[in-house]
């Protein structure tokens, strides 16, 4: 394979002194054929704040390059990346010339990212006619937009066509993000996993990358940082960016894929460059695991935190969302995590009824002393619900504090749950 360097590259109509796009793995070339998507998943990270109800972020408006121009520009390049070239979006199959692009590219190991809501049989026929296959593909199940059976049938069809050498089917692991789940989506996911098992289709957990270095992806402030980008992002209009955030904002383009001779060289792998937008990084990009940052003040190099807190977004969630997520955690046997969410809900509302839920969560988590305090406080603050009193007495019995509990109940004001 030809390598980047100082030699003169010549192929097709391209003649450039130094090839501007890095080739070595893990520099990943990504063609975002369209920013559009035919789904609107609540957990989509292509939005400003990864919160339930916040719609997918509308990126800058791009003129979508016709298929012929994609094919001509990419086939004219004198070199190919070591890593597969990813066709993605939004949903790349929405590009009106998607098949023309996929079947027309020469010499690339193609990877496809898609939600599978496209005509697989037609795509397979076109690829076969062109004597082409995708090297790999990545398909994530969206319980909000497709039935489990349809997803598995589509996965099976994709496998049967042989259109992709290494397809991966997955789901977004929202285990620790209950605010994005409902009983219904939980049940659909479980049905999908069973259907996959029945048909022998392996399904992978897909990490939910919705935080910024372990903190909320809040875009509250920017600071200057040294960044090492590992991506070549080509926007729907052919402009090239070093990171997804800059692509979505159409800022700091290195040039256009159609005029490769004029493209400024993207930073080589591992080389730091200064960026003033740190803090607004797109979570998809910066959480890929390949990028790293260096603090110009201290020289300290750091990367993403794969163990980012599940509490990252609690500050922005409504009390109802927090309480709902907390109760879901408790129901699923994660009492401590549930207590953390319920506590955050109570902090926002000071609603004594939430203290009952919090007390029960703490009790389930084996924290009887804290649970007792919560239930007592709930009653003292006027929770009239007899269930709270029942819980309180049961816990008092279990922990040998019956007499003390009786005294507390007697001291409650009239109208409270005495
Ligand atoms: S299918 Fe993917 S890109 Fe489209 S809304 Fe869902 S998560 Fe976002
Ligand atoms: S926005 Fe973030 S990921 Fe993009 S170049 Fe700047 S620091 Fe790097």
PDB file of C-alpha atoms and ligand atoms in Angstrom, residues 227 242-243 245-246 273 275 277-278 281 285 293, ligand 2:
ATOM      1  CA  UNK A 227      -6.086  17.514  21.294  1.00  0.00           C
ATOM      2  CA  UNK A 242     -10.715  16.441  12.262  1.00  0.00           C
ATOM      3  CA  UNK A 243     -13.534  15.852  14.720  1.00  0.00           C
ATOM      4  CA  UNK A 245     -17.994  18.515  16.722  1.00  0.00           C
ATOM      5  CA  UNK A 246     -16.288  20.651  14.106  1.00  0.00           C
ATOM      6  CA  UNK A 273      -2.686  20.533  18.261  1.00  0.00           C
ATOM      7  CA  UNK A 275      -8.145  23.611  20.100  1.00  0.00           C
ATOM      8  CA  UNK A 277     -13.450  24.266  21.703  1.00  0.00           C
ATOM      9  CA  UNK A 278     -12.587  21.654  24.298  1.00  0.00           C
ATOM     10  CA  UNK A 281     -16.428  17.917  21.919  1.00  0.00           C
ATOM     11  CA  UNK A 285     -15.829  11.304  18.760  1.00  0.00           C
ATOM     12  CA  UNK A 293      -5.954  15.388  25.267  1.00  0.00           C
TER      13      UNK A 293
HETATM   14  S1  LIG B   2     -13.703  20.025  19.835  1.00  0.00           S
HETATM   15 FE1  LIG B   2     -12.749  18.506  21.221  1.00  0.00          FE
HETATM   16  S2  LIG B   2     -12.411  16.676  19.941  1.00  0.00           S
HETATM   17 FE2  LIG B   2     -12.746  18.440  18.543  1.00  0.00          FE
HETATM   18  S3  LIG B   2     -10.655  19.189  18.086  1.00  0.00           S
HETATM   19 FE3  LIG B   2     -11.449  20.377  19.815  1.00  0.00          FE
HETATM   20  S4  LIG B   2     -10.710  19.312  21.656  1.00  0.00           S
HETATM   21 FE4  LIG B   2     -10.500  17.899  19.918  1.00  0.00          FE
END
